[in-house]
Coordinates of C-alpha atoms in Angstrom, one line a residue:
X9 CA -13.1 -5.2 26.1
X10 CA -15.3 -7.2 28.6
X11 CA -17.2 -8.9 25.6
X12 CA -14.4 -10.4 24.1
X13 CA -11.7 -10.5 26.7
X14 CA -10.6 -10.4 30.1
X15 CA -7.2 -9.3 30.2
X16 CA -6.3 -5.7 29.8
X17 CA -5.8 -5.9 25.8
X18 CA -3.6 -4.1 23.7
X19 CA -1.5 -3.8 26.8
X20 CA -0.7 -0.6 28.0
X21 CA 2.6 0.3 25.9
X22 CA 5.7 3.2 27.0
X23 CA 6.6 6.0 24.7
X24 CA 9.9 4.2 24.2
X25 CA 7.9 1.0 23.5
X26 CA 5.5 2.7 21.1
X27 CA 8.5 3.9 19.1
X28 CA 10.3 0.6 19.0
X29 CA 7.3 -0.9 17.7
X30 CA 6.0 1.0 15.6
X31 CA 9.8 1.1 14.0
X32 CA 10.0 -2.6 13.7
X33 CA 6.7 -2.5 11.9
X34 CA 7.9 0.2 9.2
X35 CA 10.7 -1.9 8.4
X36 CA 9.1 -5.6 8.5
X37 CA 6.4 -3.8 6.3
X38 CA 8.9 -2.2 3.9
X39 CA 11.1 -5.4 4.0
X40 CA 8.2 -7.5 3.1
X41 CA 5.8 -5.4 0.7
X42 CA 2.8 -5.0 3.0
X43 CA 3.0 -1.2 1.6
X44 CA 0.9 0.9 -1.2
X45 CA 1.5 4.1 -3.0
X46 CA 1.1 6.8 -1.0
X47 CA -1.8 9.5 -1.0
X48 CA -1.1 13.1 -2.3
X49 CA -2.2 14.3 0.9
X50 CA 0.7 12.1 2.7
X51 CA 3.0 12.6 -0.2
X52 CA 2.0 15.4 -3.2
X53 CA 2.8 14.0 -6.9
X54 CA 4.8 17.6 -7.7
X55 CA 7.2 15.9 -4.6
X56 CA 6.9 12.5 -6.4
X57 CA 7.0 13.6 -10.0
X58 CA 7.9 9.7 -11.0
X59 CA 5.9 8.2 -8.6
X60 CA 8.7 5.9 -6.7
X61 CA 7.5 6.4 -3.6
X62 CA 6.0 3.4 -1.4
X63 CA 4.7 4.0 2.3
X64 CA 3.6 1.4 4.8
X65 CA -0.5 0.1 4.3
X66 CA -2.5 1.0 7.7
X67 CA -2.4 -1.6 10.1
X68 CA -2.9 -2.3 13.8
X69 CA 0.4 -2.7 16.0
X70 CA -1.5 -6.1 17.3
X71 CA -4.2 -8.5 16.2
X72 CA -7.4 -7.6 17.0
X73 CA -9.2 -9.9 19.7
X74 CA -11.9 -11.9 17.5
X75 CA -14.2 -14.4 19.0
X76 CA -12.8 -18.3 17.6
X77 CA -16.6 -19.6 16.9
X78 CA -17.2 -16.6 14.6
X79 CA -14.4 -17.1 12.5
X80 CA -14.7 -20.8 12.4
X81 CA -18.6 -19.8 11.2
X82 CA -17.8 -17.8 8.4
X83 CA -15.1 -20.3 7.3
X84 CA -17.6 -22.8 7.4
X85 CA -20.0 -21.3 4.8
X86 CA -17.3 -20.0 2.4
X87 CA -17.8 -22.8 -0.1
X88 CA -21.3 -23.1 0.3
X89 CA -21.6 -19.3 -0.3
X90 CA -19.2 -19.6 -3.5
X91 CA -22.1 -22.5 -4.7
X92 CA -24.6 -20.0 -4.1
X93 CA -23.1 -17.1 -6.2
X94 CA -21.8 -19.3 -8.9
X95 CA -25.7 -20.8 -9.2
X96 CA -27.1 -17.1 -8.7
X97 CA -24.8 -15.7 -12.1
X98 CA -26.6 -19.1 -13.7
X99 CA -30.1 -17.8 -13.7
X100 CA -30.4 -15.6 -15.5
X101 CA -34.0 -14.9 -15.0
X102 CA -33.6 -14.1 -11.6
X103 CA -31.2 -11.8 -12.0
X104 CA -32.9 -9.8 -14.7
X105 CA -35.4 -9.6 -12.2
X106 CA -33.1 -7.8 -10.0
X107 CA -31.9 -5.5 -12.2
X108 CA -35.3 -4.1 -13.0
X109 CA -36.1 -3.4 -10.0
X110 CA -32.9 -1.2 -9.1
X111 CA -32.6 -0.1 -12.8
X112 CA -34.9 2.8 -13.1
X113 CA -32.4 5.0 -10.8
X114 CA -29.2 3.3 -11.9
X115 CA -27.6 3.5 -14.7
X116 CA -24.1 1.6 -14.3
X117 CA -26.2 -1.1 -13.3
X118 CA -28.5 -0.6 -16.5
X119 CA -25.4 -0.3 -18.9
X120 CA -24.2 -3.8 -17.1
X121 CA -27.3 -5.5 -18.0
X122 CA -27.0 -4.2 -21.4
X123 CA -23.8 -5.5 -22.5
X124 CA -24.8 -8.6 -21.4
X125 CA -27.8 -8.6 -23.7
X126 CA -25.6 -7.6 -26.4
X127 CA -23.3 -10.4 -25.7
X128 CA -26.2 -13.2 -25.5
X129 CA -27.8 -12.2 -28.7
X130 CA -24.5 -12.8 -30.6
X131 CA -23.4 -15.8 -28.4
X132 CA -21.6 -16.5 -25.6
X133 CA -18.3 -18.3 -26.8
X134 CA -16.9 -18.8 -23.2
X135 CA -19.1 -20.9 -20.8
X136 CA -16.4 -20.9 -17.9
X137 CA -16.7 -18.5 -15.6
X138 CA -14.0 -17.7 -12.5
X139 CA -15.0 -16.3 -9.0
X140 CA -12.6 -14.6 -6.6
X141 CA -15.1 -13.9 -4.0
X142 CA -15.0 -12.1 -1.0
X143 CA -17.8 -12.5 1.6
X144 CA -17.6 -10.0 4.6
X145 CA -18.8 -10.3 8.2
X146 CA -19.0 -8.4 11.1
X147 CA -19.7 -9.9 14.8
X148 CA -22.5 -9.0 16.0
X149 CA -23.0 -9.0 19.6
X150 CA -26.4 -9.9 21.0
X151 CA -27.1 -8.4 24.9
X152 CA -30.6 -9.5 25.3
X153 CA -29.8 -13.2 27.3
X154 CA -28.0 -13.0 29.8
X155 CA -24.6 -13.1 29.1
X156 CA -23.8 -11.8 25.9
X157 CA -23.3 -14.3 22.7
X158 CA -21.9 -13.5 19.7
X159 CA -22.4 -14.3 15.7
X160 CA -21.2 -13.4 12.2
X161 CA -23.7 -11.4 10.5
X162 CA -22.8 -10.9 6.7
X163 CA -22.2 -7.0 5.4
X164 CA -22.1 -7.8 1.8
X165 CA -20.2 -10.7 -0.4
X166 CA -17.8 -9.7 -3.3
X167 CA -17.6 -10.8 -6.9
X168 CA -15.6 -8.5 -8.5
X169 CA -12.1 -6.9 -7.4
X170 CA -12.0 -8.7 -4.1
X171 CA -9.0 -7.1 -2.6
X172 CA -6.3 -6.7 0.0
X173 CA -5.9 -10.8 -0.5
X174 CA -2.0 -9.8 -0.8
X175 CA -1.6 -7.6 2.1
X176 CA -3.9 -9.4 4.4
X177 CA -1.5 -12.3 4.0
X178 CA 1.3 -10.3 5.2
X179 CA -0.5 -8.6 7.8
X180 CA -1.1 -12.4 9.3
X181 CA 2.8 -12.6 8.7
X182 CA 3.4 -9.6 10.6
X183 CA 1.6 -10.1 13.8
X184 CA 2.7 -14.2 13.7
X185 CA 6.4 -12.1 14.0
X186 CA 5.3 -9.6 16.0
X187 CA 4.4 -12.7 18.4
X188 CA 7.2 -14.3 18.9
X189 CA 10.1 -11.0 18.7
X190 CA 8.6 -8.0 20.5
X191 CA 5.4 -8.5 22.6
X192 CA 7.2 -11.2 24.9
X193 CA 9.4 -8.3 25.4
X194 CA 7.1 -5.4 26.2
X195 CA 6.9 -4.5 30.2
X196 CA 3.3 -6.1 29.7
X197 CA 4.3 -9.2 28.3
X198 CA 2.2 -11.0 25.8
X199 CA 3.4 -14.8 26.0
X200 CA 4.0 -15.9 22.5
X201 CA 1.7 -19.3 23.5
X202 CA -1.0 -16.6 24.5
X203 CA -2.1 -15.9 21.3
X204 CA -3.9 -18.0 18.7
X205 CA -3.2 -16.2 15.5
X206 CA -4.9 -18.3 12.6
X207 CA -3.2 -19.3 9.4
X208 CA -3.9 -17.6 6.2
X209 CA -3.4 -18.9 2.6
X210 CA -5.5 -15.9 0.9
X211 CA -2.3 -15.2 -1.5
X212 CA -1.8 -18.8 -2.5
X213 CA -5.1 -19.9 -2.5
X214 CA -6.7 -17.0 -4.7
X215 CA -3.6 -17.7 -7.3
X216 CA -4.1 -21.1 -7.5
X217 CA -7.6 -20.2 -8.6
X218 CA -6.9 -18.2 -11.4
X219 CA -4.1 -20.7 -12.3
X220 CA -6.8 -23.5 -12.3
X221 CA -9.1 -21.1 -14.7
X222 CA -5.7 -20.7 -16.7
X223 CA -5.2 -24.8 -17.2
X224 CA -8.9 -24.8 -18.3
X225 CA -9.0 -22.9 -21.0
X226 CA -7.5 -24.8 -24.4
X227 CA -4.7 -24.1 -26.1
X228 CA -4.2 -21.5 -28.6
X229 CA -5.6 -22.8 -32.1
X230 CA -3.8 -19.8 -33.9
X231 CA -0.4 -20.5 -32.9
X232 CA 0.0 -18.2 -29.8
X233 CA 1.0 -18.5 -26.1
X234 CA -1.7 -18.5 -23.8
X235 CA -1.3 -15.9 -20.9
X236 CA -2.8 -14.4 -17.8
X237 CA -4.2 -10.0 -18.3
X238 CA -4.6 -8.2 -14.9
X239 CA -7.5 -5.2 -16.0
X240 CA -6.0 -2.4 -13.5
X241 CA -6.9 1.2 -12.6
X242 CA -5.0 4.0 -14.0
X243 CA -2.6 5.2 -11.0
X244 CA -3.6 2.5 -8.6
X245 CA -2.6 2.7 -5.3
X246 CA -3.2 -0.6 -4.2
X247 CA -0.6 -2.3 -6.5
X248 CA 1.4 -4.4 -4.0
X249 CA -1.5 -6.2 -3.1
X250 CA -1.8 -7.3 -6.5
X251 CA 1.3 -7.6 -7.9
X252 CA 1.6 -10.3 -4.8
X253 CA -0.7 -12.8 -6.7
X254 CA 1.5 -11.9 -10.0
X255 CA 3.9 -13.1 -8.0
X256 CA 2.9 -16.1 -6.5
X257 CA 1.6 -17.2 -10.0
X258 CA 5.3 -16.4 -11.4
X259 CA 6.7 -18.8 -8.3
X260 CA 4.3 -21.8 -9.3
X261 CA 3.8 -21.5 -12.6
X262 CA 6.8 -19.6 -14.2
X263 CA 6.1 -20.8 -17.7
X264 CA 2.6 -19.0 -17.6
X265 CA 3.2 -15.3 -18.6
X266 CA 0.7 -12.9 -17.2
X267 CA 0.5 -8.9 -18.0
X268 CA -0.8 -5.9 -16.4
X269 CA -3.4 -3.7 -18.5
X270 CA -4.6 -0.1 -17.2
X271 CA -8.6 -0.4 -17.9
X272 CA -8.4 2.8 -20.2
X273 CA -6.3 0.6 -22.3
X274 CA -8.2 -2.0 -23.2
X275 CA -9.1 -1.6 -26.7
X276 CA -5.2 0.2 -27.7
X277 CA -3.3 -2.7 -26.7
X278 CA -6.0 -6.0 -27.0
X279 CA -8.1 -7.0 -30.2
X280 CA -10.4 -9.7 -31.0
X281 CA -9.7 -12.4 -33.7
X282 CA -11.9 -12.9 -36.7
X283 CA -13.2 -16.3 -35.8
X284 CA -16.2 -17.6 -34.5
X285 CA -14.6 -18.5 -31.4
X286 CA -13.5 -14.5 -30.6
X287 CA -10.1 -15.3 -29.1
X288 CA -9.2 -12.3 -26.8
X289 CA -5.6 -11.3 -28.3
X290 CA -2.9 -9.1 -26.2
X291 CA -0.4 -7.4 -27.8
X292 CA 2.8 -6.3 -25.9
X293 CA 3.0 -2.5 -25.8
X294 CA 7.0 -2.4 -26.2
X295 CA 6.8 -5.0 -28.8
X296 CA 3.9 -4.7 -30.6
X297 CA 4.6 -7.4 -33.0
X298 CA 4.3 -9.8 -29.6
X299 CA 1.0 -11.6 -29.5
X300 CA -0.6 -13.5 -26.7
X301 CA -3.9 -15.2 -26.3
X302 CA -5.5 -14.5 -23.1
X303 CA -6.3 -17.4 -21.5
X304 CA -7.8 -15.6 -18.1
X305 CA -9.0 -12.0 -17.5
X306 CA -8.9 -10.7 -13.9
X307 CA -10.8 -7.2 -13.2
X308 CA -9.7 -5.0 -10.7
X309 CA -11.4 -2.7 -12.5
X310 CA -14.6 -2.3 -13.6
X311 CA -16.8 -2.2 -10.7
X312 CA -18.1 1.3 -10.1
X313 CA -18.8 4.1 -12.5
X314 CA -15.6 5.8 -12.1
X315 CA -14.1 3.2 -14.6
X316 CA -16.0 4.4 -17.2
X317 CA -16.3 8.1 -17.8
X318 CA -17.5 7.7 -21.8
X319 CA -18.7 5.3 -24.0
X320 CA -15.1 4.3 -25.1
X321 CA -14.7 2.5 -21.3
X322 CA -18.3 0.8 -21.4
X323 CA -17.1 -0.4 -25.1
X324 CA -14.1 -1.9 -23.9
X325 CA -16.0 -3.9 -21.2
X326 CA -18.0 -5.1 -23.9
X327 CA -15.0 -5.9 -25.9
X328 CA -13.9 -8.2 -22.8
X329 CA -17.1 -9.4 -22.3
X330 CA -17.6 -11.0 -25.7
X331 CA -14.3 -12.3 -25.8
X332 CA -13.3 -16.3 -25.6
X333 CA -11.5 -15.9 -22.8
X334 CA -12.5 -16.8 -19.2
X335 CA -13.6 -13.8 -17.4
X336 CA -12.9 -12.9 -13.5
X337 CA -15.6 -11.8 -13.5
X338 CA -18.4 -11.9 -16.1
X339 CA -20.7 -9.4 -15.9
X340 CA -23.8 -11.8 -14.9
X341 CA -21.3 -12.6 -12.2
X342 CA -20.6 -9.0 -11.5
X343 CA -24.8 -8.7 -11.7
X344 CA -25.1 -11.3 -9.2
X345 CA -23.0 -9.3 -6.4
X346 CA -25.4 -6.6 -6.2
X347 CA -26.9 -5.4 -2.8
X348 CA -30.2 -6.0 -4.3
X349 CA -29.5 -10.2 -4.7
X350 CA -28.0 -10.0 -1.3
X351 CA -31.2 -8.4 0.3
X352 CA -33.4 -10.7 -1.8
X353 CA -31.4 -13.8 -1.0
X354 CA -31.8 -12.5 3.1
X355 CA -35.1 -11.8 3.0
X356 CA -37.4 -14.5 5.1
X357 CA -40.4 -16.0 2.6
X358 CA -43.5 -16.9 3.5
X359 CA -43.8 -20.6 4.8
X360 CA -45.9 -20.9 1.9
X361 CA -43.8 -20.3 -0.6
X362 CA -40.3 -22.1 -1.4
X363 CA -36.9 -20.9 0.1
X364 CA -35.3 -18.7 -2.1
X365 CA -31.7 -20.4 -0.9
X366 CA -33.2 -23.6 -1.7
X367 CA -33.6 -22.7 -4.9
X368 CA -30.3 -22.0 -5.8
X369 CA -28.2 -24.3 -3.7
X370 CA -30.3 -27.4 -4.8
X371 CA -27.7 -30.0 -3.3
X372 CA -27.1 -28.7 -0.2
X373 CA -28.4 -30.2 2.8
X374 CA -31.4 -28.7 4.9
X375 CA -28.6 -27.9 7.8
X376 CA -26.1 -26.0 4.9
X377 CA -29.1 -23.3 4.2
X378 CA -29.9 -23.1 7.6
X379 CA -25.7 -22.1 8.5
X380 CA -26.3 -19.7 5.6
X381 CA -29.6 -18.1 6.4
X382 CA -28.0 -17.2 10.6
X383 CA -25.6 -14.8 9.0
X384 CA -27.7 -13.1 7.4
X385 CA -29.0 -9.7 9.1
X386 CA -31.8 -7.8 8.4
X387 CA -32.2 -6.2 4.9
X388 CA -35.4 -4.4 3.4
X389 CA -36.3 -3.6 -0.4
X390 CA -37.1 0.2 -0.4
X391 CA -39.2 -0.2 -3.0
X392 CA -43.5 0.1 -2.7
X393 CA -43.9 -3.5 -1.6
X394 CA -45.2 -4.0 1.6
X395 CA -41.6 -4.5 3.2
X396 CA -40.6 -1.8 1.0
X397 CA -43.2 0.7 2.2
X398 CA -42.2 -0.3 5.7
X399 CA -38.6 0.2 5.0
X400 CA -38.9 3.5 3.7
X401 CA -41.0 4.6 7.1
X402 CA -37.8 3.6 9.3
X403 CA -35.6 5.5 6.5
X404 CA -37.6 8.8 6.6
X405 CA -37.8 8.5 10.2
X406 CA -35.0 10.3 12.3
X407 CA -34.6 8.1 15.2
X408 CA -35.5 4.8 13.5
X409 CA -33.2 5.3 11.0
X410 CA -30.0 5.8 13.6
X411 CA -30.4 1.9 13.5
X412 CA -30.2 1.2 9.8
X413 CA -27.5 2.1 6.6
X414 CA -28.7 3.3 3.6
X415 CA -27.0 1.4 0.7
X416 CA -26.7 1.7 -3.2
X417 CA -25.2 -1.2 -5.8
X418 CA -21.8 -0.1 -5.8
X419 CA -18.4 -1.8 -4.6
X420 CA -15.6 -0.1 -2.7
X421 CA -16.3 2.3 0.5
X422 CA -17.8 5.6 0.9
X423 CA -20.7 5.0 -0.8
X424 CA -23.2 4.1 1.9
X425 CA -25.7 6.5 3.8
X426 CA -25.9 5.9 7.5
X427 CA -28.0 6.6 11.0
X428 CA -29.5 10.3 10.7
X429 CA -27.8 11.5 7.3
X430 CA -30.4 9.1 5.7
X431 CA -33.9 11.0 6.0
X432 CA -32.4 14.2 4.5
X433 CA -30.0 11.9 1.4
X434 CA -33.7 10.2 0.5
X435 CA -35.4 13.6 0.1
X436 CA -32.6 15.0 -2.1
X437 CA -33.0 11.9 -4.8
X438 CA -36.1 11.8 -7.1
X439 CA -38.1 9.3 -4.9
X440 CA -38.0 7.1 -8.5
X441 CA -34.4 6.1 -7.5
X442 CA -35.6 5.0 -4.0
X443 CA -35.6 1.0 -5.7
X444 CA -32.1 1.2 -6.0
X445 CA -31.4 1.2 -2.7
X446 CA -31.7 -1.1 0.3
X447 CA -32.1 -0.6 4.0
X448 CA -29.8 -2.8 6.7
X449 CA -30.3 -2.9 9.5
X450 CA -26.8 -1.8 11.6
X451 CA -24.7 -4.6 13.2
X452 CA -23.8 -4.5 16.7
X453 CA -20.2 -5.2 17.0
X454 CA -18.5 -5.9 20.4
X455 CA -16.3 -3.5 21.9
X456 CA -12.5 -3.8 21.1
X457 CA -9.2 -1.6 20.9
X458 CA -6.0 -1.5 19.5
X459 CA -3.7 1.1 18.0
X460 CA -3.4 2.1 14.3
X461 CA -0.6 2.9 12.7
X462 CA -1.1 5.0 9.4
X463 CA 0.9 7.9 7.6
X464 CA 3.4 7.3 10.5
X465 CA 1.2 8.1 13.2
X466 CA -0.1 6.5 16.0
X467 CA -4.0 6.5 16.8
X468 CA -5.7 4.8 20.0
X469 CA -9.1 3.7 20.9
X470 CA -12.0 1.8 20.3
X471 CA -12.3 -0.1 17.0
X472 CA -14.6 -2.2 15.3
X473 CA -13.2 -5.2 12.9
X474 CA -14.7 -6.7 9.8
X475 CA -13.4 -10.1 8.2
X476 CA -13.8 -10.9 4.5
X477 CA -13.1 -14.7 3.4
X478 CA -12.2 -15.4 0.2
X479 CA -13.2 -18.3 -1.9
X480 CA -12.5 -19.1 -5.2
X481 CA -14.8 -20.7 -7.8
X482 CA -14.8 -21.9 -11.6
X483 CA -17.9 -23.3 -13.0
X484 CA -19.9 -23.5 -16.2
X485 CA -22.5 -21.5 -16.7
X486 CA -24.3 -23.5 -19.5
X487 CA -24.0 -27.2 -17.3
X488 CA -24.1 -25.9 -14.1
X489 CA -20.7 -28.1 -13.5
X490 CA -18.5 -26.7 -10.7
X491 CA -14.7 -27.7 -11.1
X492 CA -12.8 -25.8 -8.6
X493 CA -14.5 -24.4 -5.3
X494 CA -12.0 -23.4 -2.7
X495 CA -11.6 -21.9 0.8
X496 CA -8.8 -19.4 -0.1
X497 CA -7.9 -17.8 3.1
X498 CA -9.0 -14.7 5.2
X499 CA -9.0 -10.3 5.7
X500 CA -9.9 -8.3 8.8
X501 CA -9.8 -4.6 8.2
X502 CA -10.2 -2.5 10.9
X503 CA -11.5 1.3 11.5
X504 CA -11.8 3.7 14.6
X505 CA -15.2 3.0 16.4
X506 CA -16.7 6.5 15.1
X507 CA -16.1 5.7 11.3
X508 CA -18.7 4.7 9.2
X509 CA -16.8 3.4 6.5
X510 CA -13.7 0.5 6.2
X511 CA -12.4 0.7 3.0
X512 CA -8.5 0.2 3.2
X513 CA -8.1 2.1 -0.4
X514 CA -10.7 4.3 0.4
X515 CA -8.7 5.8 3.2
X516 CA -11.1 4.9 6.4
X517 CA -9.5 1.2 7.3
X518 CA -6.3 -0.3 8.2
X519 CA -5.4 -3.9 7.6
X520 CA -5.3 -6.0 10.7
X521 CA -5.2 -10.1 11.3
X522 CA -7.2 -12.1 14.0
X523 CA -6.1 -13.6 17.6
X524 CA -8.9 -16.1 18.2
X525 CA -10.6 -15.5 21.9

């Protein structure tokens, strides 16, 4: 813990203190819905035949030391990063270019394209478009001065299904309690004016931008009440964290009714009206007679190939897609989260040519692209440019590629090929489907450690923490207007030290919150 703090941090706790702890967290968690549905290797579905089970979500018995002038860094850019991706979904051209590049060895990313292309040659009839984003860090700790200094370097930034907004908020309410009740009390007393535990508005400030999207869009010209449609996963896990935005929209806007869709359902339960205007209608399963104009769509769905194992899914995205209503995301939004615009957005140009930032945030000041461009890391093509060549001798390369992750264009964890495994993944693809890949180069995080508590059980040692902040976003795509562009709060996950991954859902991270050092 010497990079980050001097005191001996978590402090050293008893058996006795371990269990009284970790009780108090089961029941604060329980008490206040920081839970998900449990795993059939923690709880089989034969034991849980109608799936009323709830456990608590992984989290850390304390906040995770996290240096203040990184968070108050990545903070700082959240708005001018939610600019950026709102400008990047605008141009079109650039991000076809993008996509053919990466398209020859990817075909979810090919079938995105093409429902877009479908959709503009019929006519968009919804210019609004509304970002939850997501833009994750990690700290990267540089050793070569002489005392080490520290900076967020960006992993990847989210445009579609941006999660754990719900559960991060109560983690932040957990530790704040945690804070003041029990660790004053511990035999290694943590002062409750010790710790500087940031605020964090993620659950109000992501529903109050899809309740802005929902007062944009008109009201109904055929006579029906405007509503709110969650797109879901069949058997999702993770439902707590999004049924706290339903929530939260149901406390400030009561009168705005909103409904939950499984994915797979998209086409039996919604139609499209025959008008020019393509209103997206819902119709209420238990009363089918029930119709509703949706005013908003909000994907948690969608964003990797397992969401649509036949034509039917990709003809229900395309349903969506050509609808009236406002999408969260569209698919050009979706497009523009890709690992390839985030490596072609990072990569340095030639001082002869213009800045590829510039470009796309055209108001901002010279010093706003510059607090952009210092977290980004290193990121190479792996295609047969020059930096792509290059990039593909440090990925063949056993020892030089220990230092880099291998990474396709998907969302959600345990999709990315790190350190050693990478030589032998690239020889086992058809060397074709190199493109749709890129190289990054690993971050250096600073040592820290805390205890995890997940399934019940207790596990110690060395961690390393990555923070997401949210932003919301809701612009026009044909005037380039922005109307809403928010800071909308914060995540850390947190994983052991020898995991590769941090995905929450995908079973690697645990939720944590941050005590500012």
């Amino acid at each position: 813990m010497s990079g980050l703090t001097s005191a001996a941090y978590p402090p050293s706790l008893s058996e006795a203190e371990t269990k009284h702890l970790v009780n108090t967290i089961k029941d604060w968690s329980a008490g206040n819905g920081l839970e998900i549905r449990p795993p059939p290797t923690v709880i089989a579905a034969e034991a849980d035949p109608n799936g009323i089970a709830a456990i608590n979500a992984p989290v850390t018995l304390f906040p995770s030391p996290f240096p203040r002038q990184c968070f108050a860094q990545a903070l700082g850019v959240q708005t001018a990063y939610n600019e950026l991706y709102a400008a990047v979904s605008r141009n079109e051209e650039f991000i076809e270019d993008t996509v053919n590049q990466v398209v020859e060895g990817d075909e979810f990313i090919k079938n995105l394209w093409d429902i877009h292309q479908k959709v503009k040659a019929e006519g968009y009839t919804q210019s609004l478009s509304l970002g939850l984003f997501r833009s994750d860090y990690m700290v990267h700790q540089d050793t070569t001065a002489g005392s080490p200094t520290f900076q967020v370097k960006q992993v990847e930034f989210n445009t579609i299904a941006s999660s754990f907004g719900g559960l991060s908020y109560y983690t932040s309410r957990l530790h704040k309690y945690l804070s003041t009740r029990e660790y004053p009390l511990l035999k290694n007393a943590i002062p409750t004016d010790m710790m500087e535990l940031p605020g964090n508005n993620s659950i109000p400030g992501l529903a109050a931008g899809i309740e802005t999207a929902f007062h944009a869009y008109p009201a109904s010209e055929l006579g029906h009440t405007n509503c709110i449609l969650f797109l879901v996963q069949d058997g999702e896990r993770n439902v707590f964290d999004q049924r706290h935005l339903e929530y939260r929209l149901a406390e400030v806007a009561p009168q705005v009714p909103l409904f939950r869709l499984a994915f797979s359902d998209i086409k039996k339960h919604t139609s499209i009206a025959d008008t020019p205007k393509r209103q997206l209608l819902y119709h209420l399963p238990q009363c089918p007679d029930k119709t509703y104009e949706v005013a908003v769509v909000y994907l948690r769905a969608g964003y990797g190939p397992g969401d649509y194992p036949d034509q039917a899914a990709w003809d229900a995205r395309y349903h969506i897609e050509r609808s009236s209503a406002i999408k969260c995301p569209t698919v050009l939004t979706q497009l523009a989260g890709t690992k390839k615009v985030q490596q072609v957005l990072a990569t340095p140009q030639p001082a002869s040519e213009p800045s590829i930032l510039g470009k796309f945030v055209k108001a901002a000041a010279a010093d706003q692209v510059a607090d952009l461009s210092k977290t980004f890391t290193n990121i190479y093509p792996m295609d047969t440019s020059p930096a792509g060549l290059e990039a593909r001798k440090k990925a063949l390369d056993p020892k030089l590629a220990e230092a880099y992750v291998l990474k396709p264009q998907r969302e959600g964890g345990g999709n990315n090929i790190y350190r050693g495994a990478i030589p032998a993944y690239l020889k086992s693809i058809p060397e074709s489907h190199w493109n749709s890949y890129i190289l990054m180069e690993l971050i250096t995080p600073p040592p820290v450690s805390n205890l995890i508590l997940r399934n019940g059980n207790v596990e110690k040692g060395g961690v390393i923490c990555e923070l997401g902040i949210y932003g919301t976003c809701l612009w026009d795509q044909k005037t380039d207007e922005i109307y809403h562009n928010e800071l909308a709060g914060y995540l850390l996950r947190t994983k052991g030290d020898k995991s590769e991954e941090g995905g929450v859902a995908a079973g690697y991270g645990c939720m944590d919150s941050c005590c500012l050092v």
